[in-house]
PDB file of C-alpha atoms in Angstrom:
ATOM      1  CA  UNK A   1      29.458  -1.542 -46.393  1.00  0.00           C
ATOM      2  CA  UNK A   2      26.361  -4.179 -45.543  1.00  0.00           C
ATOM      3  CA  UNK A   3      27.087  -4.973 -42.639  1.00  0.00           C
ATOM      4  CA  UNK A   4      27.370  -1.048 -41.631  1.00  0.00           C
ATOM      5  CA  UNK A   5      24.432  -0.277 -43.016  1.00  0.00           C
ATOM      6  CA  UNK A   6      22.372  -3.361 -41.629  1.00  0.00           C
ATOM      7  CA  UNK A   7      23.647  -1.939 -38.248  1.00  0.00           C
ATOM      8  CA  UNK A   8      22.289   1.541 -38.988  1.00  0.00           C
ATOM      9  CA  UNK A   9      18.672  -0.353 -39.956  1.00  0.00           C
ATOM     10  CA  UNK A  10      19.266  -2.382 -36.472  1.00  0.00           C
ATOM     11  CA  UNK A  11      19.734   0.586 -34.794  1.00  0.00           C
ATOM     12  CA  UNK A  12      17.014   2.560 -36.489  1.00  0.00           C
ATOM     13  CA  UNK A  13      14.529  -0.260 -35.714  1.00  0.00           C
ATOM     14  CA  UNK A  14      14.955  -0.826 -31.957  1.00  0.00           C
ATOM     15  CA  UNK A  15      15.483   3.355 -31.923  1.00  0.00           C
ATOM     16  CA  UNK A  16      11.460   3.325 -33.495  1.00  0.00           C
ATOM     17  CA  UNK A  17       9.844   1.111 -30.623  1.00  0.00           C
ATOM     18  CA  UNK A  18      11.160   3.317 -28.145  1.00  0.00           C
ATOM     19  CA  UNK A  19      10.067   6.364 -29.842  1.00  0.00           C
ATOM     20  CA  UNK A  20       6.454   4.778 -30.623  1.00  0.00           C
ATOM     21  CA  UNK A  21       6.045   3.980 -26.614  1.00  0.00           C
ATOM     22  CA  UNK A  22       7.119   7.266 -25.636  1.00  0.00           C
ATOM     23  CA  UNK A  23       4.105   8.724 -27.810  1.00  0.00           C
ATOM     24  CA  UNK A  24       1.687   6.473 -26.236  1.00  0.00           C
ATOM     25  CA  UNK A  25      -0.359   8.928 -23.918  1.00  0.00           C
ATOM     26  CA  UNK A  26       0.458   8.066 -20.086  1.00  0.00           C
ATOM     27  CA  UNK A  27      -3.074   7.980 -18.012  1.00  0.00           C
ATOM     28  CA  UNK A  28      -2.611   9.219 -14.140  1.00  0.00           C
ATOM     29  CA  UNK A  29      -1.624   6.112 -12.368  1.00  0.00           C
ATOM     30  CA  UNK A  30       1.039   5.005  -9.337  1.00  0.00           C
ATOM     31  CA  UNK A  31       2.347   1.943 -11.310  1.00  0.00           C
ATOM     32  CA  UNK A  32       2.807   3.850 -15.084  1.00  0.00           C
ATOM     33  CA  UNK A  33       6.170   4.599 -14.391  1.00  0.00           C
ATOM     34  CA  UNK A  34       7.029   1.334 -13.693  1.00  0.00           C
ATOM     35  CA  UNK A  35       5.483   0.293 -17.066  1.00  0.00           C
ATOM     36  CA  UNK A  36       6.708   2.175 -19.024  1.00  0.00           C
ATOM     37  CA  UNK A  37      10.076   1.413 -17.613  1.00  0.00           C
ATOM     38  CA  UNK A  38       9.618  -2.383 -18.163  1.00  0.00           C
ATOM     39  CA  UNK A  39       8.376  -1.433 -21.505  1.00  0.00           C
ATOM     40  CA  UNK A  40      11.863   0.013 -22.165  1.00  0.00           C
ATOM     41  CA  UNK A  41      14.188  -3.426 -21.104  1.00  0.00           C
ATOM     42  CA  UNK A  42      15.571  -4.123 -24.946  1.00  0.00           C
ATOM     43  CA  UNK A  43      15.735  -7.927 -23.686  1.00  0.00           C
ATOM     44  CA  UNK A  44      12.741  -9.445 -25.035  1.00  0.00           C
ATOM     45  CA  UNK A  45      12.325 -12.219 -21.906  1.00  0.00           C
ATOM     46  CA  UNK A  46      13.466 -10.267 -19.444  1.00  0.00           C
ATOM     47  CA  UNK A  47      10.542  -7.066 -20.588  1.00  0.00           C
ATOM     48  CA  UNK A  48       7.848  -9.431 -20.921  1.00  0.00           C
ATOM     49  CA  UNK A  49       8.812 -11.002 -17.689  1.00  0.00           C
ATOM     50  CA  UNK A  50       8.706  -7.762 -16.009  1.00  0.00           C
ATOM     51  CA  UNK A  51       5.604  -6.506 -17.610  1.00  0.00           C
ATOM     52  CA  UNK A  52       4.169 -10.208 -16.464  1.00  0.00           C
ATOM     53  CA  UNK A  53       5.084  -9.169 -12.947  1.00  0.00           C
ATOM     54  CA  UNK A  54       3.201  -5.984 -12.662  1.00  0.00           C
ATOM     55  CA  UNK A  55      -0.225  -7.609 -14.651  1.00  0.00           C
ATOM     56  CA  UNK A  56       0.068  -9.766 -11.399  1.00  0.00           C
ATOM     57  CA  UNK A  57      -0.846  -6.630  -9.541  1.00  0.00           C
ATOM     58  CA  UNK A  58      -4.375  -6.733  -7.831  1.00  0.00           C
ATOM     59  CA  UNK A  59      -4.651  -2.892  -7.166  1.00  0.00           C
ATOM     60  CA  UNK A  60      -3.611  -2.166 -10.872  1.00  0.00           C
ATOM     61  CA  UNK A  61      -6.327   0.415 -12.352  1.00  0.00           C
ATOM     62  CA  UNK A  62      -8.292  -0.546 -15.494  1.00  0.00           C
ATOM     63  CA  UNK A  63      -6.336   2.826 -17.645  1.00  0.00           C
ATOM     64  CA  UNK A  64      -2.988   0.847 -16.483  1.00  0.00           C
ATOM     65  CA  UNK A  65      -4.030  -2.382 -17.593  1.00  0.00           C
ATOM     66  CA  UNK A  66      -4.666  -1.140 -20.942  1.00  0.00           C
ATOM     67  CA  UNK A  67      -1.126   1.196 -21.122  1.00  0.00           C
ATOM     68  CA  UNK A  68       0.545  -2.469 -20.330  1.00  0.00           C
ATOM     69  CA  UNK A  69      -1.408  -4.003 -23.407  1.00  0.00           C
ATOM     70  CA  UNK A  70      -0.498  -0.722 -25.489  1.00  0.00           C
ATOM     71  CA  UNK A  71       3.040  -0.411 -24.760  1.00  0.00           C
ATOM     72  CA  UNK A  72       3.111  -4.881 -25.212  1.00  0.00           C
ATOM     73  CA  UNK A  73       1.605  -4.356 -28.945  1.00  0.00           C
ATOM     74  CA  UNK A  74       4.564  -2.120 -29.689  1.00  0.00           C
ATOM     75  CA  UNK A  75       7.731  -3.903 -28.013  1.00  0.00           C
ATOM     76  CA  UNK A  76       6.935  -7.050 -28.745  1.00  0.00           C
ATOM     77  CA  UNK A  77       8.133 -10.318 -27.795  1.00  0.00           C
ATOM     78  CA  UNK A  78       8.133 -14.267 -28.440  1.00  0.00           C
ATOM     79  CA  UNK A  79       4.803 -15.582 -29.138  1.00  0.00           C
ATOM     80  CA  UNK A  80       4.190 -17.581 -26.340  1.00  0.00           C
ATOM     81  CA  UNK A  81       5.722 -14.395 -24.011  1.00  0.00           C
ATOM     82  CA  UNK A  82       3.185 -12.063 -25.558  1.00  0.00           C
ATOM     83  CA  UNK A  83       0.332 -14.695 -24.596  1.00  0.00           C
ATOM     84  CA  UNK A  84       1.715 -15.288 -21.540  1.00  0.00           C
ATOM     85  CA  UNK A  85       1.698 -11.604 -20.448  1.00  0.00           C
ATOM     86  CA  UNK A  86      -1.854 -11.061 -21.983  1.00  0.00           C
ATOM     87  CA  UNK A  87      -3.132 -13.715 -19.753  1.00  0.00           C
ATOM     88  CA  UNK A  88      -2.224 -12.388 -16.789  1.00  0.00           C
ATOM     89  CA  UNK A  89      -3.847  -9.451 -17.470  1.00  0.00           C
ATOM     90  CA  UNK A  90      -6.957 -11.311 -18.304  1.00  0.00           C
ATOM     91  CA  UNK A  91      -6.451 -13.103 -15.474  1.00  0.00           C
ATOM     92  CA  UNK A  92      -6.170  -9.651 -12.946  1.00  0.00           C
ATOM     93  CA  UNK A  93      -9.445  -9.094 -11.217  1.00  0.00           C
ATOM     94  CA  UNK A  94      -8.993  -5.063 -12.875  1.00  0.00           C
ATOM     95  CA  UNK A  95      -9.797  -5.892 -15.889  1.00  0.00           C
ATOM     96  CA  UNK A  96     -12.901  -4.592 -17.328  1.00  0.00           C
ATOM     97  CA  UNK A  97     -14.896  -5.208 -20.861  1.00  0.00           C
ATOM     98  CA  UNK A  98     -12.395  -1.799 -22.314  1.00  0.00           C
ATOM     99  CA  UNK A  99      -9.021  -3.990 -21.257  1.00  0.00           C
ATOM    100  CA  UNK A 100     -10.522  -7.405 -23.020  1.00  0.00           C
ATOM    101  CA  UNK A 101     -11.720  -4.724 -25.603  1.00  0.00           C
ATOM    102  CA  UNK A 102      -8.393  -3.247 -26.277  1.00  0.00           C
ATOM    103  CA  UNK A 103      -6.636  -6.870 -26.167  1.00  0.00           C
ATOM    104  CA  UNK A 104      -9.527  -7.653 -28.930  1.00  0.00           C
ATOM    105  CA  UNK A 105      -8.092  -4.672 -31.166  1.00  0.00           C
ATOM    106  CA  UNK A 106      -4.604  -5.389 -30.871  1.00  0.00           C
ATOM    107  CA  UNK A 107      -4.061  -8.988 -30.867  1.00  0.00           C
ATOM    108  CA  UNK A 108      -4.509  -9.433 -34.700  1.00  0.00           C
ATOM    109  CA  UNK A 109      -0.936  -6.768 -35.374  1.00  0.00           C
ATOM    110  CA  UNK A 110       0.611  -9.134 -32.185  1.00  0.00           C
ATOM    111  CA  UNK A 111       1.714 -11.549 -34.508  1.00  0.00           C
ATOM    112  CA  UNK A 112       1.132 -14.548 -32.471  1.00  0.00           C
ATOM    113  CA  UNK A 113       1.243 -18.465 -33.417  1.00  0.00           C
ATOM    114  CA  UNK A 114      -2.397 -19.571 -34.237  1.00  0.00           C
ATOM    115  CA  UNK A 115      -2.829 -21.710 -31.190  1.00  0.00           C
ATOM    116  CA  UNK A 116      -1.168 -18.941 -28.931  1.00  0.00           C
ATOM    117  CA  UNK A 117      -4.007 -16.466 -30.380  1.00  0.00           C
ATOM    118  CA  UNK A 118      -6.769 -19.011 -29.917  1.00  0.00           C
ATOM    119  CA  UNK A 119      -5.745 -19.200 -26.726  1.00  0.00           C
ATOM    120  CA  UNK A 120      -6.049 -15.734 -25.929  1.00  0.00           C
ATOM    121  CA  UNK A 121      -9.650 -15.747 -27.794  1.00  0.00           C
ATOM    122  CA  UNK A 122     -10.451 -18.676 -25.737  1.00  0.00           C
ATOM    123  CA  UNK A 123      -9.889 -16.758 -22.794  1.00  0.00           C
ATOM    124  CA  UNK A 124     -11.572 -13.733 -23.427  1.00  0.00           C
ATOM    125  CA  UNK A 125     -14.592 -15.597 -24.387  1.00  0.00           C
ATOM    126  CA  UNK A 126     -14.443 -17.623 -21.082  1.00  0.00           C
ATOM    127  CA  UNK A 127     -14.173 -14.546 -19.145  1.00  0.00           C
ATOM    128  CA  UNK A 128     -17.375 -13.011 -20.631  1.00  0.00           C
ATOM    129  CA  UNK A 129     -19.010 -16.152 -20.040  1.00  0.00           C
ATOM    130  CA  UNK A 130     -18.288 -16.321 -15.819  1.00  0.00           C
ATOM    131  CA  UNK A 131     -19.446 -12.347 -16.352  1.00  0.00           C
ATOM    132  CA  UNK A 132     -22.466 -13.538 -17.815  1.00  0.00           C
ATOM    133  CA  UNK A 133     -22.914 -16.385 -15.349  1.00  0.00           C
ATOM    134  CA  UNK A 134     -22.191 -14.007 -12.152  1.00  0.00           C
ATOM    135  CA  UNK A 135     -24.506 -10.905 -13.728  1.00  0.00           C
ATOM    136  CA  UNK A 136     -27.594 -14.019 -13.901  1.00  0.00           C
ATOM    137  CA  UNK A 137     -26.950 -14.983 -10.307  1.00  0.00           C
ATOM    138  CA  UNK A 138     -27.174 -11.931  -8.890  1.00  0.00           C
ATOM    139  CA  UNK A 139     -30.656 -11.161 -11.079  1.00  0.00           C
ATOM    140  CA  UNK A 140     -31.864 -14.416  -9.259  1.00  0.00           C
ATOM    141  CA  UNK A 141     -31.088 -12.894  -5.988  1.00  0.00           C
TER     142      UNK A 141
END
């Protein structure tokens, strides 16, 4: 009897996520499908993998960057694959101040290790500062 009902929880949990990302509102975009679709892989390494992948993307838009971070904050992963895959998208030249902004708002519910979420702090921060540096230059100039 517990072990048929912990099934039925098992299967009403993983049954949720999917649900939750099919709510999230889809913005016009070429590479959304292919989010989303990575955002559906039930194999934590292999989803964050794939969703690592397509942060690589240069051409991503800034509305696709943050559906990646959205659907992430739902089907979550490891610690250190949840960082890994919100670095890259720090690290894509698409994203703006509303991607870093959205990271900012989720990465508290992300439930990362303390040093994986200082890293990601740490890396927002240093981003703002080479914006900062770049917007003085070009005032010099």
């Amino acid at each position: 009897m517990k072990k048929r009902l912990l099934l039925v929880l098992l299967i009403e949990i993983c049954g949720c996520s999917n649900y939750q990302a099919a709510r999230v509102p889809q913005p016009p975009g070429s590479y959304i499908p292919a989010i989303y679709a990575a955002a559906q892989i039930n194999d934590a390494p292999t989803r964050n993998q794939a969703l690592r992948n397509l942060a690589y993307r240069k051409d991503l838009t800034e509305k696709e960057l943050e559906y990646l971070v959205n659907l992430l904050a739902i089907r979550k992963g490891t610690s250190k694959q949840i960082k890994d895959v919100l670095l890259t998208v720090l690290n894509n030249p698409s994203a703006t101040f509303q991607t870093k902004q959205r990271i900012s708002v989720v990465l508290p519910n992300l439930g990362l290790l303390p040093l994986d979420q200082k890293e990601i702090v740490d890396a927002l921060a240093a981003k703002a500062d080479r914006k900062q540096a770049a917007d003085e230059t070009l005032s010099k100039d």
